[in-house]
Coordinates of N, CA and C in Angstrom, one line a residue:
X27 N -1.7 0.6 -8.9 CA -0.8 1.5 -9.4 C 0.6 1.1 -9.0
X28 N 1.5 0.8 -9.7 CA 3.0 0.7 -9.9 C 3.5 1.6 -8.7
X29 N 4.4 1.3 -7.7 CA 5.4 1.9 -6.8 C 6.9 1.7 -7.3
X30 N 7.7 2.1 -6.5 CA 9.3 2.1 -6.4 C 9.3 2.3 -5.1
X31 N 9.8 0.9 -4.6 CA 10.0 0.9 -3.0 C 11.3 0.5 -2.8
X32 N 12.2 1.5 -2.0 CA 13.2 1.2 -1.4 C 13.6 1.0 0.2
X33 N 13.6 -0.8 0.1 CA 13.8 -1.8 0.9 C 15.3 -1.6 1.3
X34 N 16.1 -0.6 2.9 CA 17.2 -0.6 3.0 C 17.3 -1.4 4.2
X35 N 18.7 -1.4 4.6 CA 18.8 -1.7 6.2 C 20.3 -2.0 6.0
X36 N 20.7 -2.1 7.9 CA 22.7 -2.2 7.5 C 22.9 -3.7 7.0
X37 N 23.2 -4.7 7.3 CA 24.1 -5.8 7.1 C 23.7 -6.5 8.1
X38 N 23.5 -8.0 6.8 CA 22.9 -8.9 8.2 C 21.1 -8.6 8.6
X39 N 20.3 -7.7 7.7 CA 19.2 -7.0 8.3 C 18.4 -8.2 7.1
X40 N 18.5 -9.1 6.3 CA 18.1 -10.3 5.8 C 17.4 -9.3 4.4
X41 N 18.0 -8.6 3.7 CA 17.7 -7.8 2.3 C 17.5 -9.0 1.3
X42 N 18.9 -10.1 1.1 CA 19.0 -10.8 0.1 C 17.7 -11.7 0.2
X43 N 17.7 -12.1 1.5 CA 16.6 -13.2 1.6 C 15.1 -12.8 1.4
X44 N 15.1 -11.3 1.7 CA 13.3 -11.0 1.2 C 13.5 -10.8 -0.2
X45 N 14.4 -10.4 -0.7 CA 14.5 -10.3 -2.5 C 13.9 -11.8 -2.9
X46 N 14.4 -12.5 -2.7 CA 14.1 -13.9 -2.9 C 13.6 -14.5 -2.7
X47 N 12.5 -14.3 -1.5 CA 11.8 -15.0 -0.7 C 10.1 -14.1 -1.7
X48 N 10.4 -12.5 -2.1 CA 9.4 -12.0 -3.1 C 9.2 -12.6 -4.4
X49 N 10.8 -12.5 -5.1 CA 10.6 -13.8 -6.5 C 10.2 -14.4 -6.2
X50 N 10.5 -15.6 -5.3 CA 9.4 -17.1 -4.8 C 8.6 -17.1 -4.7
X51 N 7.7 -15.9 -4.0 CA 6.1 -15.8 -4.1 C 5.5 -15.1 -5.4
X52 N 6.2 -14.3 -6.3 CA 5.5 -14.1 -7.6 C 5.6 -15.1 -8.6
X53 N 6.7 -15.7 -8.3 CA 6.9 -17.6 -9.4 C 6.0 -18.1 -9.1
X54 N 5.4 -18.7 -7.9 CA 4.8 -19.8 -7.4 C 3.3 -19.3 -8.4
X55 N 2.8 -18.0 -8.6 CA 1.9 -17.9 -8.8 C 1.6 -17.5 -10.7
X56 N 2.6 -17.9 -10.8 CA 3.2 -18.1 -12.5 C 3.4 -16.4 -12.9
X57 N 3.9 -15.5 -12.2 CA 4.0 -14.0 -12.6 C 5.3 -14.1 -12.5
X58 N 5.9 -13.8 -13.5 CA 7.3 -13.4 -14.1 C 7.9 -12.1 -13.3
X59 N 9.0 -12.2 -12.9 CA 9.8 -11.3 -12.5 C 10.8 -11.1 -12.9
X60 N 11.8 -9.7 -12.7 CA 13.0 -9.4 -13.3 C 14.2 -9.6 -11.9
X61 N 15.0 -10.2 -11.8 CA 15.9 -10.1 -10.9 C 16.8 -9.2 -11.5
X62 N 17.6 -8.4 -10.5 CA 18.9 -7.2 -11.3 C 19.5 -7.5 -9.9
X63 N 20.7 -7.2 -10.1 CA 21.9 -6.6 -9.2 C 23.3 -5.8 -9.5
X64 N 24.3 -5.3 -8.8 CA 25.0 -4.7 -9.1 C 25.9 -5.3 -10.1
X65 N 26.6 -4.7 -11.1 CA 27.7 -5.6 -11.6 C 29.1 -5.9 -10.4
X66 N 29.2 -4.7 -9.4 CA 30.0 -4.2 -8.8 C 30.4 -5.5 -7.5
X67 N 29.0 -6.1 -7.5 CA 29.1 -7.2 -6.5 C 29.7 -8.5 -7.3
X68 N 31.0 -9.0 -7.0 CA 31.4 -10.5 -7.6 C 31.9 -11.1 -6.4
X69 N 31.6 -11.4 -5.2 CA 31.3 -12.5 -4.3 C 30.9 -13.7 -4.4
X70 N 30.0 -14.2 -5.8 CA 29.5 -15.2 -6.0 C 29.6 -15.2 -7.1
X71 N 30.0 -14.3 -7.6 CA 29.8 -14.4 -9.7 C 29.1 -13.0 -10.0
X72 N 29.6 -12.2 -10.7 CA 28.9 -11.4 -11.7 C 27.9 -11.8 -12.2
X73 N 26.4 -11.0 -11.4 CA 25.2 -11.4 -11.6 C 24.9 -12.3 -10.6
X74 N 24.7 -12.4 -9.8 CA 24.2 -13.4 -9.0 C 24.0 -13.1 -7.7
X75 N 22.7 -13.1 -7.2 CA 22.2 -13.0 -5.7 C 22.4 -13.6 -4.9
X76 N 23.6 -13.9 -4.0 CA 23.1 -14.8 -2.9 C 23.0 -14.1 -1.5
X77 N 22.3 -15.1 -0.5 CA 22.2 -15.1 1.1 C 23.4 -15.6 1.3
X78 N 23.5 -14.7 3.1 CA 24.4 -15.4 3.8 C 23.9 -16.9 4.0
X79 N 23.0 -17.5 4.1 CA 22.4 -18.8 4.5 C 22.3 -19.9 3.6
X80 N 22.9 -19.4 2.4 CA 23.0 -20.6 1.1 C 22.0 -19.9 -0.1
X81 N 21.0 -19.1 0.0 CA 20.1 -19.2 -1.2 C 20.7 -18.9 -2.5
X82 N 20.8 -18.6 -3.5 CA 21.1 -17.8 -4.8 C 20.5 -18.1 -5.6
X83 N 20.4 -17.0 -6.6 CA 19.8 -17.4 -7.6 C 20.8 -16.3 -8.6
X84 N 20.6 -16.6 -10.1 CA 21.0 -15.5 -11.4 C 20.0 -14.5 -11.6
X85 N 21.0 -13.2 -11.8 CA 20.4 -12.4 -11.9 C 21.0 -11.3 -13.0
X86 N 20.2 -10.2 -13.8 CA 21.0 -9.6 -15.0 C 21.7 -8.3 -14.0
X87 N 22.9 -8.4 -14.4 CA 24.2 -7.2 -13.7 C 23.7 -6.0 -14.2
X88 N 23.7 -4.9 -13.3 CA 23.6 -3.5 -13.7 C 25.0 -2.7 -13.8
X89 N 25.3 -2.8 -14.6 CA 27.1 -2.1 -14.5 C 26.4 -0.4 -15.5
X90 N 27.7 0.5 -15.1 CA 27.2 1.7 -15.2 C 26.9 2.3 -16.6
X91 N 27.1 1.4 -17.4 CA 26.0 2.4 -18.6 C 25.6 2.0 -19.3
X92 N 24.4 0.5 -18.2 CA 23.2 -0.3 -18.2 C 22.0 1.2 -18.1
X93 N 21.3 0.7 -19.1 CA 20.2 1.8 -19.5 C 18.8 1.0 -19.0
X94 N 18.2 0.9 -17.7 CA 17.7 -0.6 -16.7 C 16.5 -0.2 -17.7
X95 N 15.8 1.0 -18.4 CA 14.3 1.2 -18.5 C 14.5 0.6 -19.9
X96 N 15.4 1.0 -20.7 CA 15.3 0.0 -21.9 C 15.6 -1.5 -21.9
X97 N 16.3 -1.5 -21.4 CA 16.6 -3.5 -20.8 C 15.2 -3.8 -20.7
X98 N 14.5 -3.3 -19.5 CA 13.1 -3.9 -18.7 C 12.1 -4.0 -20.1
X99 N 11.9 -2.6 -21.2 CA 11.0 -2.0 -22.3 C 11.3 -3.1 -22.9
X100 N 12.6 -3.6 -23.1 CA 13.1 -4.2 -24.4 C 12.5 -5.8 -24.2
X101 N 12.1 -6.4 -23.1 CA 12.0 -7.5 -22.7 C 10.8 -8.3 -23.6
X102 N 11.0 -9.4 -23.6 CA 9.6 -10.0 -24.6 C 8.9 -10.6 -23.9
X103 N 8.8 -10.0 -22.6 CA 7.8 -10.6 -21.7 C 7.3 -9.4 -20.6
X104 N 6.0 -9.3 -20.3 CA 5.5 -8.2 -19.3 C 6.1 -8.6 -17.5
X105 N 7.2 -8.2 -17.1 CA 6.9 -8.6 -15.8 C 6.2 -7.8 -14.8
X106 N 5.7 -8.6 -13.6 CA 4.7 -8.1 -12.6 C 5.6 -7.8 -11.8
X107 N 7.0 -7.4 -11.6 CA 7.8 -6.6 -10.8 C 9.1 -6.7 -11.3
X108 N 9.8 -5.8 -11.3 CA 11.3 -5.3 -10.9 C 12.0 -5.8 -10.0
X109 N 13.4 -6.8 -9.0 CA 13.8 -6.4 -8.2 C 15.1 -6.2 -8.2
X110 N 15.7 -5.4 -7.6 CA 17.0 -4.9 -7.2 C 17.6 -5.4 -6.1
X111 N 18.6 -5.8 -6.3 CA 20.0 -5.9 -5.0 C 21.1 -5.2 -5.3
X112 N 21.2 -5.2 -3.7 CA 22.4 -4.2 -3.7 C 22.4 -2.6 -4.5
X113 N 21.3 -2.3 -4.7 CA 20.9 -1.3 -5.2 C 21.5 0.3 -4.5
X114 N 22.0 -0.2 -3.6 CA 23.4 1.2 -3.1 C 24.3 1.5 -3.8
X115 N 24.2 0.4 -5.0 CA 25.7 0.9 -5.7 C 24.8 1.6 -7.5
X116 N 23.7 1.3 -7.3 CA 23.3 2.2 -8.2 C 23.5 3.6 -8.9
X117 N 23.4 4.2 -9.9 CA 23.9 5.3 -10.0 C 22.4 6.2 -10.4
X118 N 23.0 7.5 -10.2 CA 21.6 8.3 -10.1 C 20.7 8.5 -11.5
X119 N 21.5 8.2 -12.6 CA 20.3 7.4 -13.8 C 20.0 6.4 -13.9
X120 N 20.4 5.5 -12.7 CA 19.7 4.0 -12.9 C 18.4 4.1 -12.0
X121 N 18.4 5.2 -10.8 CA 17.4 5.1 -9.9 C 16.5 5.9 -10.9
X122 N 17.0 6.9 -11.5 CA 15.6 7.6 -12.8 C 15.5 6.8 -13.5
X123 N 15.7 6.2 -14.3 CA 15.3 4.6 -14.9 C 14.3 3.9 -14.5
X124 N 14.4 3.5 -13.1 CA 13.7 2.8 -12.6 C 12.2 3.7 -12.3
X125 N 12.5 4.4 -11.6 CA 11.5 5.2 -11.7 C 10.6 5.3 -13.0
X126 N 11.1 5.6 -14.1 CA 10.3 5.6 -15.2 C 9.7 4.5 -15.5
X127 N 10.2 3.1 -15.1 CA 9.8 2.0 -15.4 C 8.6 1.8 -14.5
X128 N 8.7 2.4 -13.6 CA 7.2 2.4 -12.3 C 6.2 3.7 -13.3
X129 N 6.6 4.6 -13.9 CA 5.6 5.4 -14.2 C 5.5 5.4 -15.2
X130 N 6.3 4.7 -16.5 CA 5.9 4.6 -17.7 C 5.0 3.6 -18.3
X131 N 6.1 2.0 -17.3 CA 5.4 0.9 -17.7 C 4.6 0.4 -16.7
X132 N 4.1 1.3 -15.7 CA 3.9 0.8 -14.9 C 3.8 -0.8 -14.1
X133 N 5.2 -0.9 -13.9 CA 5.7 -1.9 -13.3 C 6.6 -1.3 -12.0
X134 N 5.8 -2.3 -10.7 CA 6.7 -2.2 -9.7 C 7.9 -2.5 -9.6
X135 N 8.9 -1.7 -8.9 CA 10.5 -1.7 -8.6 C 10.5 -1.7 -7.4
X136 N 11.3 -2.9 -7.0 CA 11.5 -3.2 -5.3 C 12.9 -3.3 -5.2
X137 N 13.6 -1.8 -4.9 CA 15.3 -1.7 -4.8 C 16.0 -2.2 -3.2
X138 N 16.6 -2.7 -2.8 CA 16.9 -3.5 -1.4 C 18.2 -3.2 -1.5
X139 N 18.9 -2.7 -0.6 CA 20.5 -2.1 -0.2 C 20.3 -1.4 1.3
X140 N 22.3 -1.3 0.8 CA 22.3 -0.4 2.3 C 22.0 0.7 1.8
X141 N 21.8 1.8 3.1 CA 21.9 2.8 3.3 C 22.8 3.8 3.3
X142 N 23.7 3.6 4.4 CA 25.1 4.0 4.6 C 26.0 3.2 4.5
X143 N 27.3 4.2 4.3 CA 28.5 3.1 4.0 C 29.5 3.3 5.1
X144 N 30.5 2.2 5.9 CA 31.1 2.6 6.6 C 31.8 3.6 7.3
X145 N 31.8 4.2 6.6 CA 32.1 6.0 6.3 C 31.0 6.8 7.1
X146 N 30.0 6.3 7.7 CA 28.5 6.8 7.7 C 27.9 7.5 6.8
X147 N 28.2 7.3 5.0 CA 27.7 8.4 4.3 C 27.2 7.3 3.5
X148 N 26.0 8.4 2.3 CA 25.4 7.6 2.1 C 25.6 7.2 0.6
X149 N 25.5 6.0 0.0 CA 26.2 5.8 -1.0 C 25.2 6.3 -2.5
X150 N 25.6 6.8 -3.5 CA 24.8 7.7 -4.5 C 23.6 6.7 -5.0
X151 N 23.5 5.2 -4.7 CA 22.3 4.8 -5.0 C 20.7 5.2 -4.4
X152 N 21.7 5.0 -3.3 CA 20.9 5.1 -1.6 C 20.1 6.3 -1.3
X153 N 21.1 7.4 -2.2 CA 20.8 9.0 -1.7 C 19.9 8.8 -2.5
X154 N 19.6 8.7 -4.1 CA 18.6 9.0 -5.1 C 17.4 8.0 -4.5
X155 N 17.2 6.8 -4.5 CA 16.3 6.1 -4.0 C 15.6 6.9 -2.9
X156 N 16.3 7.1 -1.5 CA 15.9 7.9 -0.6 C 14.5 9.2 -1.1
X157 N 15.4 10.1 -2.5 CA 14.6 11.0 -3.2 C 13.1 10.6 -3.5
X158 N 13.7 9.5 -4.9 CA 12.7 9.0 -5.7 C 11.8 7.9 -5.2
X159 N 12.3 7.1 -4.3 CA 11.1 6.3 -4.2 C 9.9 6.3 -4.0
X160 N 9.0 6.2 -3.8 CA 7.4 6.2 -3.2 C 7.6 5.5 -1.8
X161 N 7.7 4.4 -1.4 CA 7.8 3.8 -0.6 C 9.3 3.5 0.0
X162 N 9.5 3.5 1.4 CA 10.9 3.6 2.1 C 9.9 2.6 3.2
X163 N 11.0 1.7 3.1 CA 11.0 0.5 4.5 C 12.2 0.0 5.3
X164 N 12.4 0.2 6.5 CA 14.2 -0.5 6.8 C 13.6 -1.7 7.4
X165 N 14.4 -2.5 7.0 CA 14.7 -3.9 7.4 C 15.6 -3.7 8.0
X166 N 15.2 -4.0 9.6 CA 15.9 -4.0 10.8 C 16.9 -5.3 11.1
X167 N 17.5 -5.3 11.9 CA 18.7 -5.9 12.9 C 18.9 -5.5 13.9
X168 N 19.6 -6.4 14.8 CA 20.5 -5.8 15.8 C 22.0 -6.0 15.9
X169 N 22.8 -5.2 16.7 CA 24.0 -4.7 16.5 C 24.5 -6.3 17.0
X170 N 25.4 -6.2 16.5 CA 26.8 -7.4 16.5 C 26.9 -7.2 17.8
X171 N 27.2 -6.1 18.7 CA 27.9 -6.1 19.9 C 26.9 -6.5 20.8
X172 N 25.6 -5.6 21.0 CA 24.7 -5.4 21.9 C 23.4 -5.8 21.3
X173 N 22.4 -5.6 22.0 CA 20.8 -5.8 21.8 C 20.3 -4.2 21.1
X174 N 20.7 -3.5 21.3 CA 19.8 -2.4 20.0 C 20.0 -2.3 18.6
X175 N 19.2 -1.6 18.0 CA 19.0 -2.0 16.7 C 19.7 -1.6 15.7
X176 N 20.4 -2.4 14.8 CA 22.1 -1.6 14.0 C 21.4 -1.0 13.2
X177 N 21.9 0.5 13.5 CA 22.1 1.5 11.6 C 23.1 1.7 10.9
X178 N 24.0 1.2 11.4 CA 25.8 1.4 10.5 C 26.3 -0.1 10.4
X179 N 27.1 0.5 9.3 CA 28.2 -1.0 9.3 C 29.7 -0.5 9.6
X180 N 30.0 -1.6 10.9 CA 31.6 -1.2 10.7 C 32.0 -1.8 10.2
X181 N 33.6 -1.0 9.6 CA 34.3 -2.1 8.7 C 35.5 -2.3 9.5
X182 N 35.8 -3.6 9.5 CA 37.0 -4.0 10.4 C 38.4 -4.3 8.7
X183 N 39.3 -3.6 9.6 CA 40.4 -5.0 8.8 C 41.3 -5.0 9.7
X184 N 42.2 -6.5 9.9 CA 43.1 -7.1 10.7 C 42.3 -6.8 12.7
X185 N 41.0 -6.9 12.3 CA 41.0 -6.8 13.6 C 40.5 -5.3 14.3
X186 N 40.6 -4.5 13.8 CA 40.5 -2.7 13.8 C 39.5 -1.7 13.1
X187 N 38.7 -1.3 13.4 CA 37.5 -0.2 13.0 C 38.1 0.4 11.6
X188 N 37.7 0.8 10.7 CA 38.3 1.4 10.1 C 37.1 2.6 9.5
X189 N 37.3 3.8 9.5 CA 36.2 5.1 8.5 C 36.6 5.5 7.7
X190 N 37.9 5.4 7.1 CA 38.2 5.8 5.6 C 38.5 5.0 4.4
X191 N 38.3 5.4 3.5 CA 38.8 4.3 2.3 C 37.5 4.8 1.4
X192 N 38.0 4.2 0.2 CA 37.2 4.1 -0.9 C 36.0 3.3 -0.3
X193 N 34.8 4.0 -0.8 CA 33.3 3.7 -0.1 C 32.8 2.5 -1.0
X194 N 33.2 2.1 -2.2 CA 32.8 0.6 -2.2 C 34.2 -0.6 -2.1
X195 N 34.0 -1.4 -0.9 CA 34.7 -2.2 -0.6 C 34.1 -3.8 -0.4
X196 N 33.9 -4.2 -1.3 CA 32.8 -5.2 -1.4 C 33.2 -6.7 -0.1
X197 N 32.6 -7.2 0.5 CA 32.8 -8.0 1.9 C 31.7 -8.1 2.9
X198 N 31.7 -9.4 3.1 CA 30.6 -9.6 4.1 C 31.3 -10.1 5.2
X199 N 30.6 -10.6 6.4 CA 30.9 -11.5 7.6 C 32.7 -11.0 7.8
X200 N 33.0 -11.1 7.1 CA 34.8 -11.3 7.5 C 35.0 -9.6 7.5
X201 N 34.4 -8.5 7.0 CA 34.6 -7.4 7.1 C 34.0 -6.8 7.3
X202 N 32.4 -6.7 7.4 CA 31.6 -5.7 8.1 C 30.6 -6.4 9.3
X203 N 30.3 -5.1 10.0 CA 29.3 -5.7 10.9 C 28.4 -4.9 11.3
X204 N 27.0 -5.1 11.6 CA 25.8 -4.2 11.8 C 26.0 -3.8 13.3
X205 N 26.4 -2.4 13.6 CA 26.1 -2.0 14.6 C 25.2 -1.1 15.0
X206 N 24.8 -0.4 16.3 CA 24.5 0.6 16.9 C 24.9 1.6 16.6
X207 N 24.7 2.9 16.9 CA 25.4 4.2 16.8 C 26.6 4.3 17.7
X208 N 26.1 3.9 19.4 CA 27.3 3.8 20.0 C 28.4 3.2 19.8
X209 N 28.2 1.6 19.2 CA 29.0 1.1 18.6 C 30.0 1.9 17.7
X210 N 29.0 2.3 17.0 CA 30.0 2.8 16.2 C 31.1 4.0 16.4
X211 N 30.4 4.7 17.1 CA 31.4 6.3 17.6 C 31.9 5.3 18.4
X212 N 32.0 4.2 19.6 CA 33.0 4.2 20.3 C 33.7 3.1 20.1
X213 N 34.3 2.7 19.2 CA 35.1 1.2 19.2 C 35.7 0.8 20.0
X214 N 36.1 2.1 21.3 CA 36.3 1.1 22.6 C 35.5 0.6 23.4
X215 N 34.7 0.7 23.1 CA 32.8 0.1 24.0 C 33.2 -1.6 23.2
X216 N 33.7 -1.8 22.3 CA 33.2 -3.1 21.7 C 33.8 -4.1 22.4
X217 N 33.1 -5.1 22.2 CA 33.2 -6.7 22.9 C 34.9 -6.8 22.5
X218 N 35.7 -7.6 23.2 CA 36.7 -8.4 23.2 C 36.9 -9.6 22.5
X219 N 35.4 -10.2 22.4 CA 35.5 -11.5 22.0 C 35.4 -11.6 20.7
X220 N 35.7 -10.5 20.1 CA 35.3 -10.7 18.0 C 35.9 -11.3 17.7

């Protein structure tokens, strides 16, 4: 039976690379998959998945008034899974979409994003997935600063913590980092050597 599992964790917790590393093992065994990601992500191109570590692959953009269960219905081919990146930027009819696509077509959806957003709140993909999914898994890390295990991302700019701003700020390595909790309430606890 068809699930909807949402795969989260902060930055750095290797999301891109199990996305991909799942496509790789349903190709190898000739089972068709759907790759999706946000439209909102253009770091590498609109539409496209990559790792910090080189991987990428093409994938179809979900921009907001992508209707994902007719896309998936409309397809001339049955796939044996769904998957999502960056699925935090989702909107709350794309995560009911998907959902229907686990209960109508019964086809698995494996949604992968953050959780929270710098801000520590949680971003409206993240919240509905949280709801709807069946299955919740975090893909762990550890904090940038120390040895415990990050649940937030800070966002730096010029050097400086920052908690406000508009909640999609799209940046990797050069702007966020997976920390701790302490990390994060205390920006004066942090390393010197960033």
């Amino acid at each position: 039976m068809a699930q909807l599992f949402f795969k989260y964790g902060a930055m750095n917790s290797g999301k891109t690379i199990e996305i991909l590393k799942v496509a790789h093992n349903y190709e190898e065994q000739n089972k068709p998959v759907v790759l999706m990601t946000s439209g909102l992500d253009t770091r590498e191109g609109v539409g496209m998945i990559a790792s910090r570590i080189g991987l990428k692959r093409p994938a179809t953009p979900i921009f907001a008034e992508t209707n994902v269960f007719d896309y998936i219905k409309g397809l001339d081919f049955q796939p044996f899974c769904v998957l999502v990146d960056e699925s935090q930027f989702l909107q709350k009819h794309h995560v009911i979409e998907f959902a229907q696509v686990v209960d109508e077509l019964n086809i698995p959806v494996m949604a992968f994003g953050l959780k929270n957003d710098f801000r520590n709140e949680l971003f409206e993909g993240s919240k509905y997935l949280l709801l709807y999914a069946d299955k919740l898994e975090e893909l762990k890390t550890i904090c940038w600063f120390c040895h415990k295990k990050a649940t937030m991302n800070l966002h730096f700019i010029d050097g400086k913590p920052v908690y406000e701003g508009d909640q999609v700020q799209i940046g990797g390595n050069e702007a966020y980092y997976p920390v701790c909790r302490k990390h994060y309430l205390h920006p004066d606890a942090l390393d010197d050597s960033m």
